[in-house]
């Protein structure tokens, strides 16, 4: 009796387990996935023409007012993404590891649906590393893309988001030689530049947070392609609200990082040695920034104090003597002056376009809630106030070392 | 059950911790920010305070009746019929709580990971798992909770610590919120996330030393509340209040934004979700256990094991009631607020009546003595 009921139970269990053999609903083999590694968004060249009637029939729905977009997707070819460093002869050097497909659409989702129509495998965005937006699109506003990207659970918030000088599709087709997968090279470039202190922290999630907060405007890396095909960061694209309004020079990124207090310094600068025509290169190593918001006679005022720890990297002319603490002191003074000037200029420059990329508004929201609630409340109001915000910059530079050379 | 009093104080505390930390951890920062903007941590703190008072009342009540659960002593305090009616409401409320927790779990899983699996399957698997586990006695129940607590707490803490690195402290200021009315209702909402602590009424009769129940309760609320507060602080400092208002599950987004240094893990949501499944399971397990066990006591049955499967379809139907995710959160909010009267005001009423009765009893005996 006992063994009998045990047998019945076992048989029952066996049949219960059978459905498990079919696997999950969501199981997808990796080669059945079209892994999108990078995306480029441009303005569509000639409107409406290329689009098939996939997501909607023509003229059947109110067309979005913004023009159509051209989306270029870089899709990994299964099995051709090399894992780890390549060894041996370049036998498979000819095979491309990615394919690039261009589609058009009214919105990202529209374009993605069109794209899916052209690709056999299911599109997968979980490995999307970088989204390139052409300058033209950035100037028209990013808000229309954010909704799709935020809603989609596959998109990583740590993906990079960059603005490009040329058409974004060019970046999809570019094939840098340092890394077999172009998208990964682009993404690594942005990430590593942050680590080297060449650019402040930047990823799409951060951009969204800044865009949402009321006393701050966004910034993104601004890329361009040089003649020989290499890609470089050539500035910082700054925004007002969701629209790009300008860009800085590469060196001004350093000033920006100083003004918001990024820790790692990365931009070495020429500093004129007082009383001579010669220059030395001073490389910032560390910085610390104190930002103090205050109300002076009811008007907002910002006081920025920047501390630098720097090294001397190079001097241009053997005639310059950098030997004593006295010399160093003079160079420090000169550096202070030039950083002060650079930061002040950058702030004035962004004030003209009313884009508070430094987030000074957040300081007023945080420290003076009464003032904020009475006079500001909305982002637009802060931008208006920012335009005429008074500020003071004070820089203190300490040069600690001068490398291996004693003179 | 009455003859095996084996649950230690530590176990009691861990049961409470793993019961409280549940599916509510995902939308928690959203609730807090909606109510208090940058005052979100303050709102959370106040919510924890209310929850602590509630748990204090429940524990106090339980310690006055160390042999009985709330189903039994409510009849004693209120009289048979009133007691029965109130107990019935409590049981129905917990059935709702179980159902909605499993539904919320399903909603998150379907949206974030398993896009094509039917919702019903996710919900029913979770409920089945709970139902099977509920068939154990209360000591096994305690062991299961005890076992899972470190697994729940440790990764959650890791995520908070690493995410604070890219936090911006400016987002947390000013510390007070703007609107007092909204803050108050938000505080209640946060307090309602702690309703699982009602399970204490069921644990005390099984505790080795019911006198130490208060210690267990307070430690539990301190640890789980502390974790909740940390999570709110971390999400607000990373995203800022305005961005959180746009996200359904800010805590999940926090895990998605956080990475371990050195490219060990580029996003932590995988770790977080697996932990979170465990946390949801322990919460469901508790509320399910409470429902089954209370029904047993209500009808004065011998055993609650058979009931575990019997109530499954009812709970499942409750879980399927909301038509979409927006309605789901409306329901959760409403049930949560009604729940506060059940889990805090009702025990308070019981405690007051009990206290007065006790005084009268003592008064009478004092009168008789000379």
XYZ file of C-alpha atoms in Angstrom:
777
model
C 0.000 0.000 0.000
C 2.694 2.418 1.052
C 4.931 1.764 -1.950
C 1.918 1.877 -4.233
C 0.908 5.401 -3.267
C 4.537 6.390 -3.539
C 4.565 5.116 -7.113
C 1.423 7.083 -7.918
C 3.002 10.179 -6.491
C 6.173 9.700 -8.517
C 4.249 9.201 -11.756
C 2.243 12.288 -10.985
C 5.415 14.272 -10.358
C 6.872 12.980 -13.600
C 3.951 14.288 -15.602
C 4.094 17.571 -13.752
C 7.689 18.021 -14.848
C 7.027 17.315 -18.522
C 5.818 20.858 -19.363
C 9.114 22.219 -18.054
C 10.901 20.575 -20.963
C 9.404 23.042 -23.386
C 11.439 25.847 -21.835
C 10.442 29.361 -21.060
C 8.206 31.590 -23.070
C 10.963 34.093 -23.268
C 13.807 31.833 -24.254
C 15.596 33.163 -27.312
C 18.753 31.601 -28.604
C 21.530 34.100 -29.000
C 21.819 33.596 -32.753
C 18.134 34.362 -33.111
C 18.667 37.796 -31.724
C 19.646 40.839 -33.678
C 21.758 42.608 -31.095
C 21.745 46.336 -31.729
C 25.050 47.718 -30.478
C 24.754 51.317 -31.534
C 22.202 53.669 -32.956
C 22.563 56.832 -34.942
C 19.757 59.317 -35.382
C 19.651 61.809 -38.233
C 17.108 63.931 -39.943
C 15.604 61.980 -42.810
C 16.855 63.333 -46.136
C 13.675 63.418 -48.179
C 10.589 63.141 -46.106
C 8.036 60.356 -46.340
C 9.451 58.886 -49.505
C 11.341 55.896 -48.265
C 8.869 54.750 -45.704
C 6.797 51.668 -46.275
C 3.364 51.485 -44.737
C 4.379 49.339 -41.788
C 3.484 50.964 -38.510
C 0.716 53.069 -39.987
C -1.011 53.687 -43.271
C -0.156 56.881 -45.034
C -2.226 59.879 -44.105
C -4.307 57.876 -41.631
C -3.035 59.432 -38.475
C -1.975 62.886 -37.392
C 1.665 63.013 -38.397
C 4.001 64.282 -35.678
C 4.966 67.871 -36.322
C 8.672 67.202 -36.141
C 10.202 65.898 -39.307
C 11.020 62.283 -39.927
C 14.156 60.685 -38.603
C 16.650 58.400 -40.194
C 17.819 55.712 -37.836
C 21.017 53.790 -38.493
C 21.438 50.685 -36.402
C 24.642 48.793 -35.985
C 23.743 45.146 -35.516
C 26.185 42.491 -34.394
C 26.583 39.511 -36.686
C 26.306 36.393 -34.532
C 29.586 34.532 -34.145
C 31.750 37.280 -35.566
C 32.193 39.327 -32.442
C 35.667 38.347 -31.282
C 35.861 37.586 -27.606
C 39.080 38.736 -26.048
C 42.198 39.728 -27.956
C 42.559 38.311 -31.430
C 45.451 35.961 -31.904
C 47.094 34.404 -34.930
C 46.888 35.561 -38.510
C 44.198 37.870 -39.694
C 42.411 35.186 -41.667
C 38.986 36.544 -40.932
C 40.035 40.132 -41.228
C 37.816 40.644 -44.214
C 34.595 39.656 -42.530
C 32.781 42.507 -40.913
C 31.580 41.897 -37.390
C 28.620 44.203 -37.713
C 26.085 45.239 -40.281
C 24.583 48.688 -40.496
C 20.987 49.138 -41.547
C 19.333 52.468 -42.253
C 15.617 53.038 -41.868
C 13.329 56.042 -41.582
C 10.364 56.741 -39.344
C 8.409 59.445 -37.572
C 9.594 58.366 -34.137
C 12.145 55.910 -32.808
C 9.506 53.250 -32.277
C 8.193 53.809 -35.774
C 11.704 53.439 -37.160
C 12.314 50.340 -35.020
C 9.187 48.705 -36.383
C 10.369 49.466 -39.888
C 13.759 48.055 -38.993
C 12.274 44.868 -37.607
C 10.497 44.421 -40.896
C 13.884 44.239 -42.603
C 15.646 41.982 -40.113
C 14.905 38.298 -39.732
C 15.769 38.018 -36.055
C 14.141 39.746 -33.157
C 15.789 43.058 -32.351
C 17.421 43.147 -28.948
C 18.443 46.419 -27.325
C 19.971 45.060 -24.110
C 23.480 45.625 -25.418
C 22.930 49.035 -26.903
C 26.052 50.890 -25.854
C 25.904 54.215 -27.581
C 23.356 56.456 -29.208
C 24.666 59.098 -31.584
C 22.529 62.092 -32.307
C 23.434 64.441 -35.105
C 23.859 68.076 -34.153
C 20.914 68.992 -36.336
C 18.602 66.665 -34.394
C 20.012 67.750 -31.040
C 19.192 71.335 -31.878
C 15.615 70.327 -32.644
C 15.221 68.750 -29.238
C 15.845 65.356 -27.635
C 12.591 65.057 -25.734
C 10.889 63.145 -28.544
C 13.426 60.320 -28.207
C 13.580 60.149 -24.447
C 10.133 58.689 -24.034
C 10.847 55.562 -26.041
C 14.294 55.097 -24.548
C 13.053 55.479 -20.981
C 10.058 53.234 -21.461
C 11.949 50.371 -23.006
C 13.172 48.047 -20.257
C 16.025 46.694 -22.379
C 17.849 50.010 -22.725
C 20.606 50.556 -20.204
C 20.677 53.797 -18.342
C 24.460 53.634 -18.507
C 24.570 53.709 -22.305
C 26.397 56.679 -23.799
C 24.573 59.469 -25.520
C 26.615 61.742 -27.770
C 26.110 64.528 -30.268
C 27.931 64.358 -33.573
C 29.036 67.117 -35.889
C 28.568 65.033 -39.003
C 25.669 62.815 -39.843
C 25.212 60.181 -37.172
C 25.044 57.461 -39.799
C 28.708 58.130 -40.606
C 29.613 57.023 -37.108
C 27.800 53.769 -37.637
C 29.784 53.109 -40.801
C 33.097 54.269 -39.372
C 35.517 51.461 -38.726
C 38.170 52.436 -36.230
C 41.156 50.154 -36.322
C 41.865 49.980 -32.614
C 38.872 47.809 -31.885
C 37.170 45.268 -34.142
C 33.667 46.316 -33.147
C 33.065 49.985 -34.033
C 30.257 50.500 -31.506
C 32.369 49.203 -28.674
C 35.202 51.499 -29.670
C 32.925 54.497 -29.613
C 31.435 53.554 -26.265
C 34.828 52.779 -24.735
C 36.090 56.097 -25.978
C 33.471 58.050 -24.074
C 33.918 55.946 -20.949
C 37.698 56.117 -20.951
C 37.776 59.839 -21.549
C 35.727 60.210 -18.399
C 38.270 58.113 -16.551
C 41.188 60.137 -17.923
C 39.564 63.328 -16.763
C 38.886 64.522 -20.299
C 35.163 64.682 -19.856
C 32.741 64.865 -16.916
C 30.589 61.843 -16.167
C 28.193 61.370 -18.981
C 25.674 58.673 -19.714
C 22.102 58.729 -20.877
C 20.581 58.222 -17.415
C 22.506 61.168 -16.056
C 21.418 63.318 -18.974
C 17.798 62.454 -18.236
C 18.120 63.242 -14.543
C 19.647 66.606 -15.333
C 17.016 67.310 -17.949
C 14.269 66.605 -15.418
C 15.694 68.666 -12.586
C 14.635 72.252 -12.662
C 17.760 74.182 -11.875
C 20.096 72.517 -14.305
C 20.627 71.983 -18.011
C 22.169 69.053 -19.772
C 25.446 68.533 -21.569
C 26.715 65.780 -23.851
C 29.996 64.904 -25.518
C 30.376 66.476 -28.939
C 32.222 64.287 -31.434
C 33.621 64.891 -34.842
C 35.419 62.805 -37.424
C 38.836 63.993 -38.508
C 40.129 63.748 -42.031
C 41.949 60.489 -41.539
C 38.815 58.859 -40.197
C 39.578 58.957 -36.486
C 36.939 60.198 -34.121
C 37.655 62.800 -31.481
C 35.845 64.627 -28.742
C 35.856 68.176 -29.904
C 33.842 69.830 -27.219
C 30.903 69.767 -24.954
C 27.453 70.243 -26.386
C 25.305 72.208 -23.994
C 21.564 72.306 -23.879
C 18.761 74.538 -22.813
C 15.934 72.282 -21.784
C 16.063 69.450 -24.306
C 17.534 71.505 -27.123
C 21.200 71.867 -27.891
C 22.154 75.530 -27.959
C 25.889 75.539 -28.338
C 29.186 73.809 -27.952
C 32.457 74.572 -26.254
C 36.045 74.148 -27.358
C 37.783 71.031 -26.030
C 39.849 73.007 -23.532
C 36.723 74.601 -22.132
C 35.618 71.156 -21.037
C 38.432 71.472 -18.496
C 37.037 74.769 -17.291
C 33.593 73.228 -17.078
C 34.866 70.330 -15.013
C 36.567 72.789 -12.708
C 33.379 74.777 -12.289
C 31.306 71.752 -11.288
C 34.061 70.112 -9.293
C 34.921 66.873 -11.088
C 37.783 65.344 -9.172
C 40.180 64.194 -11.871
C 41.861 66.889 -13.867
C 42.815 66.056 -17.407
C 43.515 69.135 -19.446
C 47.048 70.410 -19.336
C 47.342 74.070 -20.252
C 50.019 76.398 -21.453
C 50.859 78.934 -18.822
C 52.970 81.927 -19.574
C 55.889 82.329 -17.229
C 55.713 85.892 -15.939
C 58.271 88.330 -17.302
C 59.115 86.084 -20.247
C 57.517 85.128 -23.527
C 57.894 81.465 -22.759
C 55.401 78.958 -21.503
C 55.243 75.819 -19.399
C 52.552 73.138 -19.487
C 50.749 72.757 -16.211
C 48.772 69.592 -15.805
C 46.050 69.525 -13.166
C 46.007 66.297 -11.169
C 43.227 66.839 -8.703
C 40.692 69.502 -8.079
C 38.168 70.378 -5.475
C 35.427 72.906 -5.947
C 33.271 74.692 -3.453
C 30.131 76.292 -4.731
C 28.402 78.751 -2.486
C 25.041 80.162 -3.381
C 23.887 83.320 -1.672
C 21.283 86.013 -1.966
C 22.676 89.514 -2.110
C 19.951 92.116 -1.708
C 17.489 89.486 -2.825
C 19.484 88.696 -5.940
C 21.115 85.319 -6.436
C 24.863 85.254 -6.440
C 27.231 82.346 -6.964
C 30.670 82.058 -5.512
C 32.890 79.360 -7.005
C 36.120 78.455 -5.338
C 38.400 76.006 -7.089
C 41.439 74.309 -5.590
C 43.955 72.689 -7.897
C 46.770 70.271 -7.343
C 48.979 70.376 -10.418
C 52.255 69.210 -11.895
C 54.544 70.845 -14.388
C 54.684 68.604 -17.413
C 56.879 70.413 -19.884
C 58.633 73.670 -20.414
C 59.032 75.016 -23.831
C 62.395 76.710 -23.678
C 65.578 75.729 -21.844
C 66.126 79.356 -20.874
C 63.271 79.348 -18.419
C 64.373 78.532 -14.939
C 61.975 76.639 -12.812
C 64.116 75.998 -9.812
C 62.962 77.686 -6.692
C 59.731 77.788 -4.765
C 59.643 81.399 -5.782
C 59.441 80.466 -9.487
C 56.721 77.978 -8.777
C 54.756 80.563 -6.861
C 54.819 82.866 -9.840
C 53.668 80.154 -12.198
C 50.897 79.232 -9.781
C 49.691 82.806 -9.750
C 49.674 82.899 -13.507
C 47.774 79.609 -13.722
C 45.211 80.892 -11.257
C 44.649 83.886 -13.432
C 44.191 81.870 -16.597
C 41.832 79.319 -15.008
C 39.807 82.115 -13.466
C 39.501 83.717 -16.850
C 38.565 80.463 -18.598
C 35.859 79.583 -16.090
C 34.405 83.084 -16.077
C 34.324 83.136 -19.839
C 32.578 79.803 -19.990
C 29.935 80.895 -17.503
C 29.284 84.090 -19.433
C 29.101 82.118 -22.639
C 26.421 79.762 -21.302
C 24.584 82.697 -19.752
C 24.093 84.100 -23.211
C 22.204 80.981 -24.235
C 20.540 80.705 -20.825
C 21.730 77.160 -20.266
C 22.824 76.478 -16.719
C 24.937 73.397 -17.331
C 26.652 73.926 -13.985
C 23.515 73.218 -12.030
C 23.818 76.405 -9.999
C 20.036 76.632 -9.954
C 19.916 73.397 -7.995
C 22.017 75.073 -5.304
C 19.455 77.839 -4.961
C 16.606 75.342 -4.930
C 18.404 73.433 -2.204
C 19.630 76.285 -0.042
C 16.966 78.918 -0.517
C 13.652 77.083 -0.890
C 11.649 80.185 0.021
C 13.295 82.239 -2.663
C 12.915 79.387 -5.129
C 9.235 78.825 -4.432
C 8.463 82.495 -4.641
C 10.474 83.515 -7.676
C 11.446 80.469 -9.675
C 9.480 77.228 -9.439
C 9.793 76.355 -13.141
C 12.825 75.626 -15.243
C 12.126 78.452 -17.683
C 12.087 81.011 -14.878
C 15.433 79.830 -13.601
C 16.912 80.045 -17.073
C 15.809 83.663 -17.249
C 17.403 84.391 -13.882
C 20.550 82.525 -14.831
C 21.085 84.841 -17.753
C 21.854 87.684 -15.350
C 23.268 85.703 -12.470
C 26.227 87.413 -10.846
C 29.190 85.263 -9.969
C 32.657 85.278 -8.478
C 35.368 82.807 -9.320
C 38.378 82.267 -7.135
C 41.115 79.831 -8.022
C 43.908 78.487 -5.860
C 46.585 76.459 -7.604
C 49.225 74.404 -5.870
C 51.995 73.021 -8.008
C 53.502 70.170 -6.078
C 55.845 68.369 -8.448
C 57.723 68.926 -11.631
C 58.468 65.441 -12.825
C 61.935 63.880 -12.946
C 63.760 66.982 -14.036
C 65.266 69.269 -11.435
C 65.562 72.396 -13.523
C 1.208 24.601 17.509
C 0.437 25.771 20.995
C 2.675 23.113 22.476
C 5.824 23.898 20.511
C 7.148 27.297 21.487
C 10.437 27.295 19.692
C 10.796 30.643 17.957
C 13.673 32.655 19.356
C 13.811 36.416 19.582
C 16.248 36.587 16.685
C 13.978 34.466 14.538
C 11.014 36.647 15.367
C 12.980 39.709 14.289
C 14.094 38.102 11.026
C 10.546 37.020 10.223
C 9.436 40.603 10.592
C 12.312 41.988 8.531
C 11.852 39.667 5.598
C 8.082 40.096 5.749
C 8.279 43.883 5.698
C 10.848 44.075 2.900
C 8.861 43.061 -0.110
C 7.455 44.169 -3.378
C 6.882 47.694 -2.050
C 10.590 48.386 -2.123
C 10.416 49.107 -5.871
C 7.908 51.972 -5.973
C 8.884 53.221 -2.489
C 10.947 56.252 -3.644
C 8.174 57.225 -6.041
C 5.589 57.277 -3.231
C 7.949 59.232 -1.006
C 8.898 61.783 -3.669
C 5.346 62.312 -4.849
C 4.412 63.207 -1.304
C 7.361 65.267 -0.190
C 9.625 66.180 -3.136
C 13.033 66.607 -1.574
C 11.409 65.914 1.777
C 11.158 62.277 0.678
C 13.560 60.957 3.331
C 11.597 62.872 5.960
C 8.323 61.408 4.694
C 9.871 57.962 4.826
C 11.102 58.573 8.339
C 7.636 59.678 9.477
C 6.131 56.629 7.771
C 8.540 54.396 9.621
C 7.554 56.178 12.809
C 3.862 55.438 12.278
C 4.664 51.851 11.379
C 6.739 51.549 14.544
C 3.852 52.813 16.651
C 1.561 50.289 14.977
C 3.956 47.466 15.593
C 4.402 48.623 19.183
C 0.648 48.402 19.742
C 0.419 44.963 18.164
C 3.338 43.654 20.175
C 2.032 45.126 23.411
C -1.333 43.528 22.755
C 0.289 40.206 21.929
C 2.357 40.291 25.088
C -0.769 40.732 27.166
C -2.125 37.572 25.599
C 0.972 35.469 25.058
C -0.983 32.272 24.451
C -3.290 33.497 21.723
C -3.337 35.046 18.300
C -5.371 38.124 17.456
C -8.199 35.977 16.102
C -8.597 34.347 19.508
C -8.150 37.280 21.832
C -10.237 39.674 19.811
C -13.226 37.506 20.670
C -12.242 37.672 24.285
C -11.919 41.426 24.266
C -14.778 42.450 21.999
C -17.151 39.627 22.646
C -17.777 36.691 20.381
C -19.698 38.307 17.527
C -17.835 41.572 17.231
C -14.608 39.653 17.458
C -15.671 37.332 14.673
C -16.685 40.179 12.386
C -13.446 42.051 12.927
C -11.385 38.906 12.417
C -13.200 38.252 9.169
C -12.282 41.731 7.934
C -8.659 41.171 8.914
C -8.579 37.853 7.045
C -10.130 39.329 3.911
C -7.708 42.221 4.065
C -4.754 39.870 4.187
C -6.106 37.873 1.290
C -6.200 41.145 -0.672
C -2.691 41.999 0.432
C -1.437 38.617 -0.752
C -3.225 38.915 -4.051
C -2.019 42.420 -4.854
C 1.534 41.689 -3.804
C 1.641 38.743 -6.189
C 0.069 40.836 -8.922
C 2.541 43.665 -8.440
C 5.306 41.107 -8.600
C 3.865 39.771 -11.833
C 3.591 43.252 -13.311
C 7.239 44.034 -12.641
C 8.487 40.703 -13.937
C 6.466 40.954 -17.149
C 7.526 44.529 -17.811
C 11.160 44.289 -16.922
C 12.329 40.788 -17.772
C 9.965 38.164 -19.118
C 8.121 40.074 -21.811
C 6.343 37.151 -23.351
C 5.427 34.986 -20.405
C 1.727 35.292 -19.542
C 1.097 37.291 -16.384
C -1.119 34.555 -15.003
C 1.729 32.061 -15.062
C 4.105 34.307 -13.144
C 1.478 35.069 -10.524
C 0.282 31.507 -10.146
C 3.789 30.076 -9.884
C 4.571 32.501 -7.088
C 1.304 31.756 -5.300
C 1.793 28.009 -5.684
C 5.245 28.301 -4.243
C 3.835 30.183 -1.285
C 0.961 27.696 -0.915
C 3.307 24.729 -0.846
C 5.516 26.425 1.737
C 2.563 27.427 3.874
C 1.850 23.771 4.504
C 4.775 23.733 6.926
C 4.353 24.510 10.600
C 5.328 27.773 12.171
C 8.802 26.661 13.152
C 9.736 25.800 9.581
C 8.154 29.100 8.642
C 10.570 30.816 11.014
C 13.563 28.916 9.653
C 12.776 29.824 6.069
C 12.599 33.515 6.931
C 15.701 33.326 9.042
C 17.576 31.731 6.177
C 16.641 34.342 3.600
C 17.212 37.542 5.563
C 20.964 37.866 4.913
C 20.421 37.103 1.231
C 17.902 39.927 1.050
C 19.757 42.505 3.097
C 23.326 42.171 1.830
C 22.840 42.829 -1.912
C 20.367 45.618 -1.226
C 22.974 47.320 0.941
C 25.679 46.812 -1.681
C 23.537 48.475 -4.328
C 22.825 51.425 -2.050
C 26.479 51.902 -1.136
C 27.760 51.759 -4.706
C 25.020 53.945 -6.080
C 25.703 56.644 -3.511
C 29.009 57.178 -5.325
C 27.283 58.888 -8.219
C 24.792 60.583 -5.972
C 24.437 64.328 -5.844
C 23.771 65.572 -2.339
C 22.236 68.784 -3.653
C 19.220 66.766 -4.799
C 18.410 65.922 -1.169
C 18.027 69.524 -0.087
C 15.970 71.217 1.275
C 15.232 68.522 3.791
C 11.642 69.541 4.367
C 8.931 69.120 1.809
C 6.519 71.723 0.537
C 2.984 70.603 1.097
C 1.921 69.393 4.520
C -1.282 67.676 3.389
C 0.398 65.698 0.665
C 3.179 64.798 3.005
C 0.733 63.386 5.492
C -0.992 61.154 2.977
C 2.398 60.059 1.658
C 3.470 59.211 5.174
C 0.452 56.935 5.505
C 1.322 55.358 2.165
C 4.841 54.581 3.346
C 3.515 53.278 6.663
C 1.230 50.947 4.756
C 4.292 49.311 3.179
C 5.068 47.999 6.655
C 1.735 46.240 7.096
C 3.308 42.830 6.869
C 4.489 43.375 10.417
C 0.966 42.372 11.511
C 2.306 38.812 11.304
C 3.709 39.513 14.795
C 0.298 38.709 16.251
C 0.785 35.192 15.002
C 4.398 34.788 16.067
C 4.101 35.805 19.702
C 2.119 32.708 20.725
C 4.883 30.587 19.236
C 7.773 32.445 20.824
C 9.981 30.897 23.421
C 10.106 34.105 25.410
C 7.081 36.240 24.561
C 8.420 38.880 26.958
C 11.197 39.653 24.497
C 8.772 40.223 21.657
C 9.098 43.974 21.960
C 12.835 43.788 21.485
C 12.366 41.735 18.315
C 9.767 44.158 16.975
C 11.838 47.246 17.525
C 14.982 45.766 16.025
C 13.008 44.585 13.023
C 11.491 47.976 12.342
C 14.875 49.618 12.843
C 16.604 47.384 10.303
C 13.899 47.244 7.657
C 13.073 50.918 8.125
C 16.748 51.775 7.951
C 17.061 49.960 4.652
C 13.994 51.713 3.269
C 15.372 55.081 4.304
C 18.743 54.326 2.712
C 17.073 53.327 -0.518
C 15.069 56.540 -0.638
C 18.168 58.629 0.082
C 20.173 56.797 -2.581
C 17.537 57.026 -5.325
C 16.789 60.683 -4.664
C 20.467 61.605 -4.624
C 21.121 59.747 -7.876
C 18.068 60.737 -9.897
C 16.746 63.909 -8.319
C 13.104 64.273 -7.433
C 11.802 65.307 -10.828
C 13.214 62.274 -12.601
C 11.847 59.866 -9.974
C 8.345 61.170 -10.627
C 8.656 59.784 -14.143
C 9.658 56.284 -13.111
C 7.427 53.453 -11.957
C 10.095 51.592 -10.053
C 12.924 53.958 -9.159
C 14.689 51.351 -7.047
C 14.926 49.041 -10.037
C 16.261 51.898 -12.152
C 18.799 52.568 -9.435
C 20.032 49.001 -9.754
C 20.134 49.431 -13.524
C 22.228 52.573 -13.244
C 24.674 51.234 -10.684
C 27.688 49.222 -11.705
C 30.383 47.537 -9.723
C 33.828 49.040 -10.274
C 36.221 47.132 -12.504
C 33.533 45.959 -14.911
C 32.586 43.013 -12.700
C 28.946 43.741 -13.335
C 27.915 46.521 -15.635
C 24.422 46.668 -14.297
C 23.168 45.361 -11.027
C 19.531 44.813 -11.891
C 20.130 41.105 -12.411
C 21.418 40.733 -8.876
C 18.764 43.012 -7.558
C 15.871 41.249 -9.261
C 16.917 37.819 -8.077
C 17.157 39.107 -4.535
C 13.917 40.916 -4.934
C 12.134 37.718 -6.030
C 13.248 36.189 -2.744
C 12.065 39.210 -0.821
C 8.677 39.089 -2.513
C 8.423 35.399 -1.815
C 9.023 35.821 1.903
C 6.450 38.612 2.044
C 3.858 36.598 0.170
C 4.698 33.617 2.278
C 3.934 35.556 5.454
C 0.689 37.116 4.339
C -0.446 33.830 2.828
C 0.463 32.030 6.020
C -1.410 34.571 8.048
C -4.513 34.199 5.878
C -4.517 30.394 6.002
C -3.696 30.192 9.664
C -6.280 32.757 10.675
C -8.996 30.993 8.702
C -8.085 27.845 10.556
C -8.484 29.597 13.869
C -11.576 31.390 12.756
C -13.413 28.152 12.064
C -11.532 26.403 14.845
C -10.166 23.732 12.523
C -7.412 21.334 13.423
C -5.030 22.047 10.621
C -4.215 24.788 8.132
C -2.469 22.635 5.518
C -5.536 21.797 3.484
C -6.558 25.466 3.550
C -3.355 26.470 1.792
C -4.596 25.071 -1.500
C -8.199 25.882 -0.829
C -7.677 29.644 -0.701
C -5.328 29.680 -3.694
C -8.029 30.268 -6.338
C -9.558 33.085 -4.277
C -6.259 34.853 -3.866
C -5.557 34.356 -7.561
C -8.861 35.956 -8.525
C -8.099 38.920 -6.251
C -4.736 39.237 -7.957
C -6.385 39.380 -11.364
C -8.879 42.099 -10.399
C -6.914 45.188 -11.515
C -7.227 45.704 -15.255
C -3.929 47.459 -15.808
C -0.899 48.707 -13.983
C -2.354 52.129 -13.202
C -5.458 50.615 -11.687
C -3.271 48.187 -9.784
C -1.441 51.004 -8.044
C -4.721 52.787 -7.330
C -5.976 49.607 -5.657
C -2.748 49.139 -3.745
C -2.922 52.709 -2.500
C -6.532 52.384 -1.391
C -6.146 48.968 0.166
C -2.983 50.185 1.874
C -4.758 53.127 3.466
C -7.770 51.074 4.544
C -5.253 48.582 5.840
C -3.828 51.130 8.235
C -7.128 51.253 10.110
C -7.038 47.479 10.273
C -3.424 47.033 11.267
C -3.026 50.050 13.557
C -6.343 51.555 14.674
C -8.077 48.231 15.261
C -5.304 46.862 17.515
C -5.228 50.232 19.279
C -8.940 49.900 19.979
C -8.402 46.377 21.233
C -5.552 47.506 23.440
C -7.566 50.320 24.989
C -10.579 48.106 25.695
C -8.321 45.378 26.988
C -6.531 47.844 29.200
C -9.775 49.134 30.663
C -11.122 45.650 31.201
C -7.907 44.644 32.903
C -8.125 47.660 35.182
C -11.692 46.893 36.073
C -10.767 43.291 36.750
C -7.924 44.347 38.949
C -10.153 46.929 40.583
C -12.734 44.275 41.363
C -10.195 41.874 42.793
C -8.728 44.729 44.808
C -12.213 45.414 46.143
C -12.722 41.815 47.111
C -9.467 41.336 48.937
C -9.984 43.085 52.237
